[in-house]
Structures are given as structure tokens and as C-alpha cells.
Coordinates of N, CA and C in Angstrom, one line a residue:
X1469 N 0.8 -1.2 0.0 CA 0.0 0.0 0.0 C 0.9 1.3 0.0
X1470 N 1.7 0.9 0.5 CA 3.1 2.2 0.6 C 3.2 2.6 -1.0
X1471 N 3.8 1.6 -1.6 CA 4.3 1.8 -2.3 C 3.3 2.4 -3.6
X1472 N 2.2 1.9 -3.3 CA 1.1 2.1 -4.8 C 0.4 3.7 -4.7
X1473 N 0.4 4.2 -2.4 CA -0.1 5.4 -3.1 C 0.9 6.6 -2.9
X1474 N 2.1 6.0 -2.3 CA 3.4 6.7 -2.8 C 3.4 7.7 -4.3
X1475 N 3.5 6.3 -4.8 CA 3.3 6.4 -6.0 C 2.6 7.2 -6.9
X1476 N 1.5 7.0 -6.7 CA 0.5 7.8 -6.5 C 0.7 9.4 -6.6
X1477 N 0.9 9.8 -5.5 CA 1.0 11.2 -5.3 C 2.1 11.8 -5.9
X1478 N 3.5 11.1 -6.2 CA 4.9 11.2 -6.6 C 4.6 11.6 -8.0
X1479 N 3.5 10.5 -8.9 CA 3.1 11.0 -10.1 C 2.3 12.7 -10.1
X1480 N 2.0 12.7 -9.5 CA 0.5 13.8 -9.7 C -0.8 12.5 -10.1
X1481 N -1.0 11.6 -10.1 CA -2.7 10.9 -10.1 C -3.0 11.1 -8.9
X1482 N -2.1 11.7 -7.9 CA -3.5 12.2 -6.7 C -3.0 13.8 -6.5
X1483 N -3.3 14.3 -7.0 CA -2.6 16.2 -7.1 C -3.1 16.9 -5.7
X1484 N -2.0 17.6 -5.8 CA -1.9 18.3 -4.1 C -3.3 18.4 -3.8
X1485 N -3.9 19.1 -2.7 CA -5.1 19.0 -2.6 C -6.2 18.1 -2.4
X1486 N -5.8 16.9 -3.0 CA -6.8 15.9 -3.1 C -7.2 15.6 -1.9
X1487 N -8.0 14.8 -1.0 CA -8.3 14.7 0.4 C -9.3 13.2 -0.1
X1488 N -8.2 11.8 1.0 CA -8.6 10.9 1.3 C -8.8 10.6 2.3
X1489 N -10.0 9.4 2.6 CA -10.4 9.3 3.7 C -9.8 7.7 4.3
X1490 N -9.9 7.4 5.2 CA -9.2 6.1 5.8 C -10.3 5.4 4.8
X1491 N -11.1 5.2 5.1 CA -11.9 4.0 4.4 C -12.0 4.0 3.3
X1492 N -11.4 5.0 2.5 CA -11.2 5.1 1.2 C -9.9 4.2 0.6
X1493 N -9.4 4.6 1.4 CA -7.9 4.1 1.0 C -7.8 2.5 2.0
X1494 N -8.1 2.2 2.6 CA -8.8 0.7 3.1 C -9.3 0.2 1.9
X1495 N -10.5 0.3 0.9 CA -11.2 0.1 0.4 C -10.3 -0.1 -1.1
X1496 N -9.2 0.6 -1.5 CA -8.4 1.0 -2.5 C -7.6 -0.4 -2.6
X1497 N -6.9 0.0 -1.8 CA -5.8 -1.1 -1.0 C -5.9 -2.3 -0.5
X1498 N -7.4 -2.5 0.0 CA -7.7 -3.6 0.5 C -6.5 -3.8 1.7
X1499 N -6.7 -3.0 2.1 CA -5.8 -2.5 3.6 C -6.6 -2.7 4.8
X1500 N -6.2 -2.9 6.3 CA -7.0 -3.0 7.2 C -6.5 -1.3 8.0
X1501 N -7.0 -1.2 8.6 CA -7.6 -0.1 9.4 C -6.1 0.7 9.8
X1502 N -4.9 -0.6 10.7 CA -3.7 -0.4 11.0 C -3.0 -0.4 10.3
X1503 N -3.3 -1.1 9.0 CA -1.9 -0.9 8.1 C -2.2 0.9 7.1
X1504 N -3.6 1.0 7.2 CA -3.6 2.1 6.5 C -3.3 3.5 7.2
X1505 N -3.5 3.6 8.6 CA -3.1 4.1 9.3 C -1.5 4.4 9.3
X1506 N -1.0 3.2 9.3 CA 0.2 3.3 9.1 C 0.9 3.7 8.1
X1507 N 0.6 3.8 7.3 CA 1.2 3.9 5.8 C 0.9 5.6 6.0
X1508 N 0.0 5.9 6.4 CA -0.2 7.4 6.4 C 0.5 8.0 7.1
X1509 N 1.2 7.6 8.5 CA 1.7 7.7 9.5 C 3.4 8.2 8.5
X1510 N 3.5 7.1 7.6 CA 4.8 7.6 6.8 C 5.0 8.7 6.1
X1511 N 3.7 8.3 5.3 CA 3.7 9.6 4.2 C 3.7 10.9 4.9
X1512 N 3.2 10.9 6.0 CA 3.2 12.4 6.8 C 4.8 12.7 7.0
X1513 N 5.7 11.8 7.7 CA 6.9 11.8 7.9 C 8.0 12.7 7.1
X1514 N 7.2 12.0 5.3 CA 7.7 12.8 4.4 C 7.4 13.6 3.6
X1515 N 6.4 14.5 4.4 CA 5.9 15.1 4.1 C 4.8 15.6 2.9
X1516 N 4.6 14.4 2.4 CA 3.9 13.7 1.4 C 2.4 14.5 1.5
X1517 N 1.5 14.1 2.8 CA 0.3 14.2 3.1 C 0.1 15.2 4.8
X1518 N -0.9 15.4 5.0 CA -1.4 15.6 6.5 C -2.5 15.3 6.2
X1519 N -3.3 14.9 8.0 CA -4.0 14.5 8.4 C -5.0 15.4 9.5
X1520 N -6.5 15.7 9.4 CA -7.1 16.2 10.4 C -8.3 15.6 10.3
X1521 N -8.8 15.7 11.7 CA -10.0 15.0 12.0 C -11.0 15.8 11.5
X1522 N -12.0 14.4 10.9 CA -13.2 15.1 9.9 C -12.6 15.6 8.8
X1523 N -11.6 15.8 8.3 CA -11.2 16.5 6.7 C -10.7 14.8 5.9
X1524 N -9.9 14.2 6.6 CA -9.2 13.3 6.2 C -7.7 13.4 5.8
X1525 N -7.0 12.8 4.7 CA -5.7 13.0 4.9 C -5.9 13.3 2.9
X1526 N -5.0 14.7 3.0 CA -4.6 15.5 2.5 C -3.5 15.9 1.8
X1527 N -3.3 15.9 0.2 CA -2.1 15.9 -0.3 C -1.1 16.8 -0.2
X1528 N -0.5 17.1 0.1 CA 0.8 17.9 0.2 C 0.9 18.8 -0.8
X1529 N 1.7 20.1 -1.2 CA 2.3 20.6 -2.5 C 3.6 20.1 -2.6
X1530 N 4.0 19.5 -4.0 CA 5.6 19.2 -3.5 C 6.8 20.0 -3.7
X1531 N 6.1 21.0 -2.8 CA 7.5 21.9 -2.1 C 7.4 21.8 -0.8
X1532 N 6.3 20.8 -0.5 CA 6.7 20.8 1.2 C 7.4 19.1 1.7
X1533 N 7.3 18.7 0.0 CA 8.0 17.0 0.5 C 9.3 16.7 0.8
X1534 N 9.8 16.0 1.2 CA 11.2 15.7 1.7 C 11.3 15.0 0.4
X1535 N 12.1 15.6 -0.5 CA 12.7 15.7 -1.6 C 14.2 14.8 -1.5
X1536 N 14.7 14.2 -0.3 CA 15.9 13.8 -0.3 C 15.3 12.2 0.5
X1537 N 14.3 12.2 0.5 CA 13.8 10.5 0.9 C 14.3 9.4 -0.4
X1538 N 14.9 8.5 -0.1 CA 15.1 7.7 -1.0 C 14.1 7.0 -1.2
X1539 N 12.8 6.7 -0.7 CA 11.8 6.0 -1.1 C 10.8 7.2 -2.2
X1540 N 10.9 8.6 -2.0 CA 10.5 9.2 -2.8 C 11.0 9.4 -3.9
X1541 N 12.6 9.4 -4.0 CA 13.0 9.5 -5.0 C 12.8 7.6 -6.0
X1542 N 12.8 7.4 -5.4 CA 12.2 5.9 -6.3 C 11.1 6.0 -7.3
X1543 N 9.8 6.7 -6.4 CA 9.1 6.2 -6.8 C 8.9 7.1 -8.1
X1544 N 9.9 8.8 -8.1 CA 10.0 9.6 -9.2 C 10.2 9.0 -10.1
X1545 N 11.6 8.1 -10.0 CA 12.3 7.4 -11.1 C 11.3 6.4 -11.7
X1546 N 10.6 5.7 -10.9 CA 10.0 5.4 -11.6 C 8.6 5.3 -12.7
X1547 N 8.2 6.6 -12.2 CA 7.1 6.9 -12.6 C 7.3 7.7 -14.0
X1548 N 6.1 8.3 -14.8 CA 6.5 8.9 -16.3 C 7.9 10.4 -16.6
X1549 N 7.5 11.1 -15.4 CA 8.5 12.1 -15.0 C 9.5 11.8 -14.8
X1550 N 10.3 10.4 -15.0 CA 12.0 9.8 -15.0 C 12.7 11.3 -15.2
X1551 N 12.9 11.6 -16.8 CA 13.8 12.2 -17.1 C 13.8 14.0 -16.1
X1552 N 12.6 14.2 -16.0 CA 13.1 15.3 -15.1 C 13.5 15.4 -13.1
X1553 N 13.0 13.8 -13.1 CA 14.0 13.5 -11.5 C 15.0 13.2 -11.3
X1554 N 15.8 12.8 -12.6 CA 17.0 12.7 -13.0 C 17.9 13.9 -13.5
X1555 N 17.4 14.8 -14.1 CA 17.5 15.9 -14.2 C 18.5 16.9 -12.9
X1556 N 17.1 16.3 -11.8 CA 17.4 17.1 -10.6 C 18.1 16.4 -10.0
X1557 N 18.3 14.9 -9.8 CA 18.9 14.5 -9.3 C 20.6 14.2 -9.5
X1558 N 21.2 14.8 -11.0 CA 22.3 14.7 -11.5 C 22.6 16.7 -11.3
X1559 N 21.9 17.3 -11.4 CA 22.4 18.3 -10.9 C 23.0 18.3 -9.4
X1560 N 21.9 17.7 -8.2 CA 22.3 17.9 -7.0 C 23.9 16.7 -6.9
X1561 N 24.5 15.8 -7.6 CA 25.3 15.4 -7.5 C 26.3 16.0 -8.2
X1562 N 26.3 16.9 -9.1 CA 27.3 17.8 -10.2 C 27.4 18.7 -8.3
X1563 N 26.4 19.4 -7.9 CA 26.8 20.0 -6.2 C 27.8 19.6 -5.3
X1564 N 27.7 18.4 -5.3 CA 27.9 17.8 -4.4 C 29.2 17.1 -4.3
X1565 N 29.0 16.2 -5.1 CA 30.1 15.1 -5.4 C 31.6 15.8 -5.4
X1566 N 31.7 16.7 -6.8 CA 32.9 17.3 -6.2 C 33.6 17.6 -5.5
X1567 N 33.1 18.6 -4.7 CA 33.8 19.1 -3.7 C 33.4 17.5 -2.3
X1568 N 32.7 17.0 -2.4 CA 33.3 15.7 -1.5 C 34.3 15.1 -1.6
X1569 N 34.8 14.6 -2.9 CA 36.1 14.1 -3.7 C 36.9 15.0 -2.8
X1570 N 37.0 16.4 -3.4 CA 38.0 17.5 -2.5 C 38.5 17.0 -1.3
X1571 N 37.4 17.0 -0.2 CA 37.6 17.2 0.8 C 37.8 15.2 1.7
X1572 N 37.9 14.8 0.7 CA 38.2 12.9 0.7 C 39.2 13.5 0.5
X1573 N 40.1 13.9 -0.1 CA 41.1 13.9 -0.5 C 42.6 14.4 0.4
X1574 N 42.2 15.2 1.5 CA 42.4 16.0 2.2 C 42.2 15.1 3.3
X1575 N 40.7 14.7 3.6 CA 40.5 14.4 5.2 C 40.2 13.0 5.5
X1576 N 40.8 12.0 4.3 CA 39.9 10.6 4.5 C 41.6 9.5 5.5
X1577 N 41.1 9.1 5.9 CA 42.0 8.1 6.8 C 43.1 7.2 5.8
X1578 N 43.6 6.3 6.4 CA 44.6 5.9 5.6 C 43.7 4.7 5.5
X1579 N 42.8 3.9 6.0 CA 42.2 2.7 5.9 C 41.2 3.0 4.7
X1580 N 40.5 4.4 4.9 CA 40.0 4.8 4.1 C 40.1 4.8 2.4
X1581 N 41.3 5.6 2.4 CA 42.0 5.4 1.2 C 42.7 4.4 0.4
X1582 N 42.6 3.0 1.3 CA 42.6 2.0 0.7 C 41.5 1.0 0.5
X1583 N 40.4 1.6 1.1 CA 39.1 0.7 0.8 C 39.0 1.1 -0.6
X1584 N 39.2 2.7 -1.0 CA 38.6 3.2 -2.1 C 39.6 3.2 -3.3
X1585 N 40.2 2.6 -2.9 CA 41.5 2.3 -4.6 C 41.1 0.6 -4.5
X1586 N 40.5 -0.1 -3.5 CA 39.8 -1.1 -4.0 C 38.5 -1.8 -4.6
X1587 N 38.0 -0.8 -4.4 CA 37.0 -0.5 -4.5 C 37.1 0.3 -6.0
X1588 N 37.9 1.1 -6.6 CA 38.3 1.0 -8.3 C 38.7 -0.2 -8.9
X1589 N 39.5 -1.0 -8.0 CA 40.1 -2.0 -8.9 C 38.7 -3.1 -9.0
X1590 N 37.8 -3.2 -8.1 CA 37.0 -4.2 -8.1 C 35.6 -3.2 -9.2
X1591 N 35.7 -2.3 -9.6 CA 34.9 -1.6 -10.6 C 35.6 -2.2 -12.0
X1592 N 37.1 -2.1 -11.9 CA 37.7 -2.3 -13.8 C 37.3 -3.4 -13.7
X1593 N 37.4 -4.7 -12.9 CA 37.3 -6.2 -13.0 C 35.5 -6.4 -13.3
X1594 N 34.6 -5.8 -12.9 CA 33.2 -6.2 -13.0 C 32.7 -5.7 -14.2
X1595 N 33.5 -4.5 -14.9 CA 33.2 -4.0 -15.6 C 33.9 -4.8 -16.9
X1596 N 34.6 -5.1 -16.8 CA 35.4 -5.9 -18.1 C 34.4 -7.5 -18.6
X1597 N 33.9 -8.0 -16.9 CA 32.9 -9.4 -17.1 C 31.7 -8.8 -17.6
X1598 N 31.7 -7.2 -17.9 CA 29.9 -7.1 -18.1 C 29.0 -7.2 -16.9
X1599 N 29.6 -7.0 -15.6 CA 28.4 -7.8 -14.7 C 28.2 -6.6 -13.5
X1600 N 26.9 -6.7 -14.5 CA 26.5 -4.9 -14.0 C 25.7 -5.4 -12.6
X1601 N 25.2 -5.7 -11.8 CA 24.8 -6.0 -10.5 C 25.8 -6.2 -9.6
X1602 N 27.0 -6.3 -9.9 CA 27.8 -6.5 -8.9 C 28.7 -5.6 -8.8
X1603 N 28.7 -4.5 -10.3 CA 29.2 -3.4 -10.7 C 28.5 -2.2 -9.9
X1604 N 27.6 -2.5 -10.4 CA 26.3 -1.2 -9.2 C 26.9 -1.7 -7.9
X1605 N 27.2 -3.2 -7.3 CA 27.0 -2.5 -5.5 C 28.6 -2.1 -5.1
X1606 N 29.7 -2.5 -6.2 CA 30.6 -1.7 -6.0 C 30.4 -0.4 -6.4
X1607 N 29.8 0.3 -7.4 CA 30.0 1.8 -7.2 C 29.1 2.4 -6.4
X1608 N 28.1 1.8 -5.9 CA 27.6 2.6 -4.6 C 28.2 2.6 -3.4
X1609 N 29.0 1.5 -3.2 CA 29.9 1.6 -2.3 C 31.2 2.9 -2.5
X1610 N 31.3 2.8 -3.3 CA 32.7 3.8 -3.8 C 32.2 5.0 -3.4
X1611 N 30.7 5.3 -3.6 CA 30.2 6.8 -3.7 C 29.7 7.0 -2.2
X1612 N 29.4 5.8 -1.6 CA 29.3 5.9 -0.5 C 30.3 6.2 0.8
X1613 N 31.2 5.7 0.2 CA 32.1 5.7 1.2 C 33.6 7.6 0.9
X1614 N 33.1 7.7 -0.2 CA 33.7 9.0 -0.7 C 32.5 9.9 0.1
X1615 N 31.5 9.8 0.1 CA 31.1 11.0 0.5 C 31.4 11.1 2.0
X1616 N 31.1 9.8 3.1 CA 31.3 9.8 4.1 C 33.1 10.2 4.5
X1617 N 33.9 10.0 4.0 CA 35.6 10.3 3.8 C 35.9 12.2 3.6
X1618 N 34.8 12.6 3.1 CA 34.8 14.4 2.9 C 34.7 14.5 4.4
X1619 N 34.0 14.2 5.9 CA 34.2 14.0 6.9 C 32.8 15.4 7.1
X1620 N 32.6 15.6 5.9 CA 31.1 16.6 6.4 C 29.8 15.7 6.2
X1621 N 29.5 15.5 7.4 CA 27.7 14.7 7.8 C 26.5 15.2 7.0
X1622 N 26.7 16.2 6.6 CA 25.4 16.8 5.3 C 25.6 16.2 4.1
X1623 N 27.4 16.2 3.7 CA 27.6 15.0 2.5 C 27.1 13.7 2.7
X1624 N 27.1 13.4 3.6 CA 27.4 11.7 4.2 C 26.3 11.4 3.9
X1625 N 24.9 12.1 4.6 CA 23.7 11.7 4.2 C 23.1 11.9 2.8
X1626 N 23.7 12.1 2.0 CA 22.9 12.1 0.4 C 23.7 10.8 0.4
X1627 N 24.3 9.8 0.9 CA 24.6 8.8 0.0 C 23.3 7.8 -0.3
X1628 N 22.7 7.6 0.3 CA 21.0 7.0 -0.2 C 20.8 7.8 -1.3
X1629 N 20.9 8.7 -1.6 CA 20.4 9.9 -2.5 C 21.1 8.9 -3.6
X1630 N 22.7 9.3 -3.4 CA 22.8 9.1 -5.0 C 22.8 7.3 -4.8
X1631 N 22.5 6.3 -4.0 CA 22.4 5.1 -4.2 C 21.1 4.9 -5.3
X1632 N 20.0 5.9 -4.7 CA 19.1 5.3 -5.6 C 19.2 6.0 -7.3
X1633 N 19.4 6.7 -7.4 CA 20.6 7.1 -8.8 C 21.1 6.3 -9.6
X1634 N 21.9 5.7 -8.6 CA 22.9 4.9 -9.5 C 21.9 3.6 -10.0
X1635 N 21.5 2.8 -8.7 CA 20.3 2.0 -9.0 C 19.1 2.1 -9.8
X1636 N 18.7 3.6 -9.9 CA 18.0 3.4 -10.7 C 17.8 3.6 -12.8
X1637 N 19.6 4.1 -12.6 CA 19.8 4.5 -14.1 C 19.9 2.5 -14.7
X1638 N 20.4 1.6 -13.7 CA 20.6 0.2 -14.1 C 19.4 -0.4 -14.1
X1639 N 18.6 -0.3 -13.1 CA 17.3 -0.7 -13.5 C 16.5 -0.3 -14.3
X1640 N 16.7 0.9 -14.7 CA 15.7 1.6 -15.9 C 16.1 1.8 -16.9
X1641 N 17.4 0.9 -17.1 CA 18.1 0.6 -18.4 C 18.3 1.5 -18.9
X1642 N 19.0 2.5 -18.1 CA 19.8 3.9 -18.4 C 21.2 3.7 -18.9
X1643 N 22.2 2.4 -18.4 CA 23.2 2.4 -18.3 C 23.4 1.6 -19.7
X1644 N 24.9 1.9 -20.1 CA 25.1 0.8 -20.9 C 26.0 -0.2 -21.0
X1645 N 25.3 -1.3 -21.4 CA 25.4 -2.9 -21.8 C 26.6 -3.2 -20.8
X1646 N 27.8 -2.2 -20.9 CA 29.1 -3.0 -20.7 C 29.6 -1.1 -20.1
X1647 N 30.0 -1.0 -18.9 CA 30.3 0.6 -18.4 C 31.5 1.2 -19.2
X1648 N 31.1 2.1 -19.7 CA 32.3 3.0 -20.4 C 33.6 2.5 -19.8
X1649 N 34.5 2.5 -20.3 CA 35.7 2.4 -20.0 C 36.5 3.8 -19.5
X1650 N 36.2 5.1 -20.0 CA 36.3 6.5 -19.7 C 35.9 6.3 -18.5
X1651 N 34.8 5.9 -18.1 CA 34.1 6.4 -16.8 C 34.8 5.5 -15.5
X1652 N 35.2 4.4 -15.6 CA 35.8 3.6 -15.0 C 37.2 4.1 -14.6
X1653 N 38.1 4.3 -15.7 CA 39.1 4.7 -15.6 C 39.1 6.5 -14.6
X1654 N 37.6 6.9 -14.7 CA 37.7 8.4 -14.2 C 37.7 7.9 -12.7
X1655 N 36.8 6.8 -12.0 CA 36.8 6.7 -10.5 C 38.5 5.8 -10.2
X1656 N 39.0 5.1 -11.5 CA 40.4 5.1 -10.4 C 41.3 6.1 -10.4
X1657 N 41.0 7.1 -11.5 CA 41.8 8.9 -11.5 C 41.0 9.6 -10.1
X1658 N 40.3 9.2 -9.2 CA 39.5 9.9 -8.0 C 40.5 9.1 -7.0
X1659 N 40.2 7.7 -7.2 CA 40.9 6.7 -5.9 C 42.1 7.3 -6.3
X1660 N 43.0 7.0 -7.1 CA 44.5 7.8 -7.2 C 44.6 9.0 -6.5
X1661 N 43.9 9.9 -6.9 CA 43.9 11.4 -6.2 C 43.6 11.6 -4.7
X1662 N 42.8 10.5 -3.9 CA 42.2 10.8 -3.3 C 43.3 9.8 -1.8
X1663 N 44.2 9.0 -2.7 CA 45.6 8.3 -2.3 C 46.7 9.5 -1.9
X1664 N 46.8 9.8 -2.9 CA 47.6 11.1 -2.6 C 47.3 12.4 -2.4
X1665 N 46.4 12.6 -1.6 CA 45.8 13.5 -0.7 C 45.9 15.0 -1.8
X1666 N 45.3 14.4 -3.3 CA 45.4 15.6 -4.2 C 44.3 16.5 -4.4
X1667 N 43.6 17.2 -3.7 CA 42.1 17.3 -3.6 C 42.1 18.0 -5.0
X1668 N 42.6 18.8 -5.9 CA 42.4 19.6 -7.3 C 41.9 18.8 -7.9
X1669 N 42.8 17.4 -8.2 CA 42.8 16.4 -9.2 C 41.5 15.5 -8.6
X1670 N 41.1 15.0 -7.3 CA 40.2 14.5 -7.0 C 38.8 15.5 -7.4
X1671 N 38.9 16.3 -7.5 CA 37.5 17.2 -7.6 C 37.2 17.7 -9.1
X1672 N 38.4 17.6 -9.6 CA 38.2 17.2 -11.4 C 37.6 16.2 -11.9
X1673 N 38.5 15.4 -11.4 CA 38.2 13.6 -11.6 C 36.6 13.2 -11.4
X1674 N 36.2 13.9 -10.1 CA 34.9 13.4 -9.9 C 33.9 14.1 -10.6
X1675 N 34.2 15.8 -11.1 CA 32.9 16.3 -11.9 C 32.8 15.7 -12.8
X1676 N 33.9 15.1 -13.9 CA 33.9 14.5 -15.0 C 32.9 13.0 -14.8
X1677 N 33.0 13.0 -14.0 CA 32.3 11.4 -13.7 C 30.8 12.1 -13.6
X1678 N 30.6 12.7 -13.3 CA 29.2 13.6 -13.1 C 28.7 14.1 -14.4
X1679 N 29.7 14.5 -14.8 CA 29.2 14.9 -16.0 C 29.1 14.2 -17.8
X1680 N 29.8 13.2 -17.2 CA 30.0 11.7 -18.0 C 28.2 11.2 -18.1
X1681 N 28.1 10.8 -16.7 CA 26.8 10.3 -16.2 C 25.6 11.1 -16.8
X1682 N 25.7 12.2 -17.0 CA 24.1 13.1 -17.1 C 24.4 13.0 -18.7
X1683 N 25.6 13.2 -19.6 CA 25.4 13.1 -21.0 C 25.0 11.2 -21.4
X1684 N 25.3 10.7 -20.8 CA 24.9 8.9 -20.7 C 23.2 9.1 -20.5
X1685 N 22.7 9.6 -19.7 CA 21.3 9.5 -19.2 C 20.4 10.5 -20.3
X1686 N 21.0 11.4 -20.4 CA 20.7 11.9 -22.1 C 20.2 11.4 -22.6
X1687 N 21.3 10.8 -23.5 CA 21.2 9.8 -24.2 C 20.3 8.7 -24.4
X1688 N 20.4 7.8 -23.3 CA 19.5 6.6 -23.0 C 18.0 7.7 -23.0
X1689 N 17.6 8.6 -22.8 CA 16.1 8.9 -22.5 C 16.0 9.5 -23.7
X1690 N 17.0 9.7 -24.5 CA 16.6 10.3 -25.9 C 16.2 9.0 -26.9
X1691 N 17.1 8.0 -26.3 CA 16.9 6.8 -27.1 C 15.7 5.9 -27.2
X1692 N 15.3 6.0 -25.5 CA 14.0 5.5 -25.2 C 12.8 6.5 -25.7
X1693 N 13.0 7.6 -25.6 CA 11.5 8.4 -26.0 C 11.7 8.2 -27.5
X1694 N 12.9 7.7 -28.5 CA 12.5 7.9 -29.8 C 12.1 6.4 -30.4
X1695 N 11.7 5.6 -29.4 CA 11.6 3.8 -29.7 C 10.1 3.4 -29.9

């Protein structure tokens, strides 16, 4: 039920404004009393909905949603509006990402900076077998643990952010067949940089990878809207 009237609202098929009632959405859902309760209990969390007695529960405008929930940003990607949550969501990492690299590069531990030069090398090897599932949980690792290594906690927590990103350009068949080889080689020009405590070259290294990514997603959504 989460997920369908998530969904839902994330599209606009239930536009700000709208006002449901429990037994409506029981009746929808084929939900019982607590689970629908519950589920509302989230959406409120994220801002999604509120609730008053005698009105019912109430759609949000989404400028009041928590825009950085990873279950909202799902359900963007997945819904008809892909290309422009992707949009926003490859901007806020062109923000971000760099100057994390920077500051990895400068502030990350020594244990640190050897998880993440292995963490390249286990990218060229997954990437050369084609075996993109194993490829995605090493580069969300890579991005995860780069952001957390900048040693600023406002970075740290977008790594859900760009987890579902990365996850969702492979599941929505954004990516291609077999990972660039450019792009590969750009995260071990980051792990190198980010070894030798180069923050210039690390914060190059990583926009390029940002900016690799958003002309790829281009691409694929130019290719799929012309199929």
C-alpha cells in the first residue's frame, strides 16, 4: 500500500489538494484499518500528506515534500516524469560530489583510502565481465564511502540519495550494456587522487564522472523516448 499510493502522489494521479479518507484508502488497497493508518503515518513523515479530523488525509504541494527521501525519490524514477527527477537529481550530485572528492582527499583516513583504490580496482574487473549487478554494488559503495571520507555529515547523508541514482539508471536501463571504460578509468583517477591526498585532481576527476553520467542518461532517454 506504501508503495502504490506513494506512487501515486509522486506521479501527480493524486494532485496536491486531493483529500482521502481512511476508508477510502482501506477500500483502495484492500488494507486493514492499521496498516492504512500506518502507511499514512509515513507519508506524513515525508511530508507527502497531513491528516485532520473530519477532513481526512490531505495531499501535500511538493514543495513541502522531503525531496531527499530515498523511497520518494524511487518512486520519481520510476514513474512517467523519469527524465526530469533525473534531471534534478544529476544536478544535486554535479553540487555535491565534487567538492566531496575535494575534501576525501584532504580528510579521509589511511584505511579509508585503501578501501577506495579497491574499490576501483573491483569496478575495472566487474566491468570488463559485463556484470553490472555487482558493478552497481561496488560503485555505490565507492560513492558511499567517498562521500562519508569528505568527513562533512550533510555529505554523508545524500549517499541514499545518490544510491538510488545509481540504482535506478541500471534498473531503468539507463546504463550501458558494458560501463564505459572512460568512466571507469575516471573513479580510479579519484581513488589515485584521493591516495595522494590531491584534492584539485580528486575534484576534477569526480565532476567528470558527473558529467560523463548526465550526458549517458541523455542519451538513453533520448533513445528510449525515440523507440
Amino acid at each position: 500500500m506504501l508503495d502504490g499510493l506513494g506512487a501515486a502522489i509522486a506521479s501527480g494521479e493524486l494532485a496536491p489538494g486531493a483529500v482521502l479518507r481512511s476508508e477510502e484508502l482501506q477500500e483502495r488497497y484492500g488494507a486493514s484499518r492499521t496498516v492504512a493508518r500506518e502507511v499514512v503515518r509515513v507519508l506524513e513523515t515525508m511530508g507527502l500528506t497531513s491528516s485532520r479530523r473530519r477532513v481526512g488525509v490531505t495531499v501535500r504541494e511538493p514543495a513541502e515534500w522531503n525531496h531527499y527521501d530515498p523511497r520518494l525519490i524511487r518512486w520519481q524514477l520510476d514513474g512517467a516524469d523519469r527524465p526530469a527527477a533525473l534531471r534534478t537529481l544529476t544536478e544535486l550530485r554535479s553540487a555535491v560530489e565534487p567538492c566531496a572528492a575535494r575534501f576525501a582527499a584532504i580528510r579521509a583516513t589511511p584505511e579509508e583510502r585503501g578501501r577506495i583504490r579497491a574499490l576501483a580496482v573491483h569496478l575495472q574487473r566487474t566491468a570488463r565481465a559485463r556484470d553490472l549487478d555487482t558493478f552497481l554494488g561496488h560503485d555505490v559503495a565507492f560513492h558511499d564511502l567517498l562521500l562519508s571520507a569528505s568527513r562533512n555529515p550533510m555529505f554523508a547523508q545524500l549517499s541514499s540519495v545518490v544510491a538510488e541514482v545509481l540504482a535506478g539508471r541500471t534498473g531503468h536501463g539507463l546504463m550501458p550494456d558494458e560501463p564505459q571504460p572512460e568512466a571507469v578509468a575516471l573513479h580510479v583517477e579519484v581513488a589515485e587522487a584521493i591516495d595522494l591526498a590531491d584534492p584539485v585532481r580528486a575534484e576534477r576527476a569526480m565532476r567528470d564522472i558527473v558529467e560523463q553520467a548526465r550526458e549517458e542518461i541523455a542519451a538513453a532517454v533520448s533513445s528510449n523516448l525515440g523507440d
